[in-house]
Structure formats: structure tokens, C-alpha cells
mmCIF file of C-alpha atoms in Angstrom:
data_model
loop_
_atom_site.group_PDB
_atom_site.id
_atom_site.type_symbol
_atom_site.label_atom_id
_atom_site.label_comp_id
_atom_site.label_asym_id
_atom_site.label_seq_id
_atom_site.Cartn_x
_atom_site.Cartn_y
_atom_site.Cartn_z
ATOM 1 C CA MET A 16 0.000 0.000 0.000
ATOM 2 C CA SER A 17 1.375 3.430 -0.909
ATOM 3 C CA ASN A 18 1.683 6.193 1.672
ATOM 4 C CA ILE A 19 -1.171 8.078 -0.016
ATOM 5 C CA GLU A 20 -3.416 5.013 0.210
ATOM 6 C CA GLU A 21 -2.318 4.317 3.782
ATOM 7 C CA ILE A 22 -3.206 7.836 4.912
ATOM 8 C CA LYS A 23 -6.495 7.869 2.980
ATOM 9 C CA SER A 24 -7.479 4.493 4.465
ATOM 10 C CA THR A 25 -7.561 6.167 7.895
ATOM 11 C CA GLY A 26 -9.999 8.827 6.691
ATOM 12 C CA LEU A 27 -7.377 11.574 6.488
ATOM 13 C CA LYS A 28 -6.485 13.553 3.388
ATOM 14 C CA ALA A 29 -3.029 12.833 1.973
ATOM 15 C CA THR A 30 -1.537 16.304 2.433
ATOM 16 C CA LEU A 31 2.142 17.064 1.858
ATOM 17 C CA PRO A 32 2.932 17.457 5.597
ATOM 18 C CA ARG A 33 1.254 14.130 6.396
ATOM 19 C CA LEU A 34 3.091 12.365 3.577
ATOM 20 C CA LYS A 35 6.456 13.833 4.632
ATOM 21 C CA ILE A 36 6.000 12.948 8.302
ATOM 22 C CA LEU A 37 4.933 9.385 7.496
ATOM 23 C CA GLU A 38 7.983 9.087 5.230
ATOM 24 C CA VAL A 39 10.249 10.270 8.068
ATOM 25 C CA PHE A 40 8.956 7.456 10.287
ATOM 26 C CA GLN A 41 9.449 4.902 7.523
ATOM 27 C CA THR A 42 13.009 5.948 6.654
ATOM 28 C CA ALA A 43 14.566 7.314 9.859
ATOM 29 C CA LYS A 44 17.255 5.365 11.699
ATOM 30 C CA LEU A 45 15.454 6.180 14.944
ATOM 31 C CA ARG A 46 12.290 4.217 15.636
ATOM 32 C CA HIS A 47 11.068 6.223 18.647
ATOM 33 C CA MET A 48 10.910 9.964 17.967
ATOM 34 C CA THR A 49 9.570 13.105 19.595
ATOM 35 C CA ALA A 50 7.893 15.905 17.673
ATOM 36 C CA GLU A 51 11.160 17.816 17.957
ATOM 37 C CA ASP A 52 13.075 14.891 16.414
ATOM 38 C CA ILE A 53 10.683 14.892 13.444
ATOM 39 C CA TYR A 54 10.897 18.662 13.108
ATOM 40 C CA ARG A 55 14.723 18.548 13.170
ATOM 41 C CA ILE A 56 14.762 15.921 10.398
ATOM 42 C CA LEU A 57 12.336 17.993 8.310
ATOM 43 C CA LEU A 58 14.557 21.066 8.782
ATOM 44 C CA GLU A 59 17.599 19.083 7.632
ATOM 45 C CA GLU A 60 15.603 18.122 4.522
ATOM 46 C CA ARG A 61 14.763 21.813 4.019
ATOM 47 C CA SER A 62 11.083 21.027 4.341
ATOM 48 C CA ASP A 63 8.780 23.962 5.035
ATOM 49 C CA ILE A 64 6.693 22.251 7.748
ATOM 50 C CA GLY A 65 6.385 24.034 11.086
ATOM 51 C CA LEU A 66 6.596 22.489 14.538
ATOM 52 C CA ALA A 67 2.906 23.191 15.238
ATOM 53 C CA THR A 68 2.004 21.231 12.090
ATOM 54 C CA VAL A 69 4.236 18.363 13.208
ATOM 55 C CA TYR A 70 2.419 18.210 16.569
ATOM 56 C CA ARG A 71 -0.972 18.330 14.857
ATOM 57 C CA VAL A 72 -0.092 15.571 12.362
ATOM 58 C CA LEU A 73 1.357 13.338 15.091
ATOM 59 C CA MET A 74 -1.864 13.677 17.075
ATOM 60 C CA GLN A 75 -3.945 12.907 13.974
ATOM 61 C CA PHE A 76 -1.781 9.884 13.132
ATOM 62 C CA GLU A 77 -2.088 8.581 16.682
ATOM 63 C CA GLN A 78 -5.870 8.986 16.640
ATOM 64 C CA ALA A 79 -6.006 7.257 13.241
ATOM 65 C CA GLY A 80 -3.894 4.347 14.514
ATOM 66 C CA LEU A 81 -0.857 4.954 12.283
ATOM 67 C CA LEU A 82 1.380 5.810 15.257
ATOM 68 C CA THR A 83 1.549 4.784 18.884
ATOM 69 C CA ARG A 84 2.625 7.169 21.609
ATOM 70 C CA SER A 85 4.678 6.424 24.712
ATOM 71 C CA ASN A 86 5.842 8.678 27.516
ATOM 72 C CA PHE A 87 9.229 7.513 28.718
ATOM 73 C CA GLU A 88 11.453 8.993 31.438
ATOM 74 C CA SER A 89 11.394 12.515 30.040
ATOM 75 C CA GLY A 90 7.632 12.856 30.177
ATOM 76 C CA LYS A 91 7.737 13.883 26.512
ATOM 77 C CA ALA A 92 5.588 12.017 24.035
ATOM 78 C CA VAL A 93 7.589 9.624 21.873
ATOM 79 C CA TYR A 94 6.002 8.185 18.729
ATOM 80 C CA GLU A 95 6.617 5.072 16.660
ATOM 81 C CA LEU A 96 4.907 3.440 13.696
ATOM 82 C CA ASN A 97 2.048 1.182 14.741
ATOM 83 C CA GLU A 98 2.909 -2.093 13.045
ATOM 84 C CA GLY A 99 0.169 -4.031 14.804
ATOM 85 C CA GLN A 100 2.472 -6.137 16.980
ATOM 86 C CA HIS A 101 2.488 -5.621 20.742
ATOM 87 C CA HIS A 102 5.880 -5.091 22.328
ATOM 88 C CA ASP A 103 7.350 -3.624 25.477
ATOM 89 C CA HIS A 104 10.252 -1.219 25.908
ATOM 90 C CA LEU A 105 13.612 -1.260 27.665
ATOM 91 C CA VAL A 106 14.851 2.326 28.141
ATOM 92 C CA CYS A 107 18.479 3.191 28.909
ATOM 93 C CA LEU A 108 18.778 5.737 31.718
ATOM 94 C CA ASP A 109 22.276 6.679 30.536
ATOM 95 C CA CYS A 110 21.577 7.677 26.944
ATOM 96 C CA GLY A 111 17.832 7.328 26.384
ATOM 97 C CA HIS A 112 18.180 4.513 23.817
ATOM 98 C CA VAL A 113 14.997 2.422 23.567
ATOM 99 C CA GLU A 114 14.971 -1.279 22.747
ATOM 100 C CA GLU A 115 11.786 -3.164 22.004
ATOM 101 C CA PHE A 116 11.133 -6.664 23.272
ATOM 102 C CA PHE A 117 8.351 -9.227 23.569
ATOM 103 C CA ASP A 118 8.309 -11.937 26.215
ATOM 104 C CA PRO A 119 5.386 -14.392 26.273
ATOM 105 C CA GLU A 120 6.043 -15.250 29.943
ATOM 106 C CA ILE A 121 5.714 -11.603 30.981
ATOM 107 C CA GLU A 122 2.502 -11.351 28.960
ATOM 108 C CA LYS A 123 1.068 -14.463 30.688
ATOM 109 C CA ARG A 124 1.997 -13.163 34.142
ATOM 110 C CA GLN A 125 0.308 -9.822 33.503
ATOM 111 C CA GLN A 126 -2.877 -11.587 32.397
ATOM 112 C CA ALA A 127 -2.766 -13.849 35.468
ATOM 113 C CA ILE A 128 -2.181 -10.929 37.849
ATOM 114 C CA ALA A 129 -5.089 -8.976 36.381
ATOM 115 C CA LYS A 130 -7.366 -12.038 36.524
ATOM 116 C CA SER A 131 -6.401 -12.875 40.123
ATOM 117 C CA ARG A 132 -7.428 -9.366 41.140
ATOM 118 C CA GLY A 133 -10.750 -9.472 39.295
ATOM 119 C CA PHE A 134 -9.746 -7.604 36.144
ATOM 120 C CA ILE A 135 -9.817 -8.427 32.467
ATOM 121 C CA LEU A 136 -6.750 -6.850 30.915
ATOM 122 C CA GLN A 137 -7.595 -4.826 27.806
ATOM 123 C CA GLU A 138 -4.252 -3.258 27.018
ATOM 124 C CA HIS A 139 -0.996 -2.372 28.702
ATOM 125 C CA ALA A 140 2.337 -0.682 28.228
ATOM 126 C CA LEU A 141 5.443 -1.916 29.983
ATOM 127 C CA SER A 142 8.601 0.169 30.053
ATOM 128 C CA LEU A 143 11.633 -1.036 31.958
ATOM 129 C CA TYR A 144 14.268 1.562 32.880
ATOM 130 C CA ALA A 145 17.868 0.408 33.281
ATOM 131 C CA ASN A 146 21.498 1.407 33.026
ATOM 132 C CA CYS A 147 23.407 -0.089 30.116
ATOM 133 C CA SER A 148 26.087 -2.604 31.092
ATOM 134 C CA LYS A 149 27.371 -3.254 27.561
ATOM 135 C CA THR A 150 31.062 -2.390 27.309
ATOM 136 C CA ASP A 151 30.752 -1.690 23.577
ATOM 137 C CA CYS A 152 27.426 0.186 23.641
ATOM 138 C CA PRO A 153 27.203 2.360 20.507
ATOM 139 C CA HIS A 154 24.749 4.699 22.262
ATOM 140 C CA ARG A 155 26.901 5.444 25.327
ATOM 141 C CA ILE A 156 28.079 8.983 25.871
ATOM 142 C CA THR A 157 31.884 8.947 26.039
ATOM 143 C CA GLY A 158 34.261 11.439 27.617
ATOM 144 C CA ASN A 159 34.897 13.170 24.294
ATOM 145 C CA THR A 160 31.244 13.210 23.254
ATOM 146 C CA PRO A 161 29.391 16.322 24.425
ATOM 147 C CA PRO A 162 26.332 15.556 26.587
ATOM 148 C CA ARG A 163 23.057 15.708 24.727
ATOM 149 C CA ASP A 164 19.457 16.254 25.752
ATOM 150 C CA LEU A 165 18.211 12.752 26.564
ATOM 151 C CA THR A 166 14.617 13.723 25.818
ATOM 152 C CA LEU A 167 15.458 14.049 22.117
ATOM 153 C CA ARG A 168 17.513 10.883 21.677
ATOM 154 C CA ARG A 169 15.685 7.736 20.681
#
């Protein structure tokens, strides 16, 4: 399905800003991005799309089911393409890198816990926050790398 068809299938018009923002999500190296990340990429591409438009399109895409939103340690909304597969997140407290994972045992335990307490689980989001222990972590901030704003790094 083309991007135009994908956007139209949600009931939205396929405007240039919507097409560009969807393309950014499909081609960016980062999977989890803030509105500011998207805006920065659009600026680098010399695109004439303002930050307010980026926020508006992200909200529309989330409501239409094209994107999912998470709020990690920064409290800022972070978006990713909704590919229809549930997954959880492991967030590095050192650099903000986010890794996705799925564990059937964790999923079973959550269902069992909800059931044992008289609930029927409808949906959930699990984010684990940890410090990276990898000696060769490509995301680690080194002594000669200037510190960056962790809220913008995904």
C-alpha cells in the first residue's frame, strides 16, 4: 500500500505534511521519535513544515492508529509506527536509547495478575528503565562526546 493510500485508508487527506512525516517514520534510523526529532529531520531536509504542524499531524496519526505514543522517562511524548504487533520497551537511563522486546512469559503473568485481582486486561504498556552494562554500547556517551538532551535521543 502506498503512503497516499495508507493515509487515505484512515480517513485523512493525503496532504504534503502528512506524507512527509509518514515518510520520516518509515526511513529514519530512529524508531522512537519526539515531535522535535521529526521537526529537526524535516529542517535538515529543508522542508517547510512548522513544529505546530508536526504536533498536529502526530496527534492525527495517533488517533487514526498509524502511530503509537509512549511517555518515557522525560515525560515527553515519543512516537513510533504502529505495526500491529504488541511489544514492550527497555529504556536506557544513561543515553535514552529504547529497545523493544516481547516476552510471552511476561505477557502471561500480567494476564494472570489482572485475573487474580478481578480484572480483564484490555491493554498495557510496559517500560523497563535500566542502566546499560554493555562495554561496547554504541549509544553510550563517552568522555569526548558532548552531553546531549536525553529527551530528544531515541
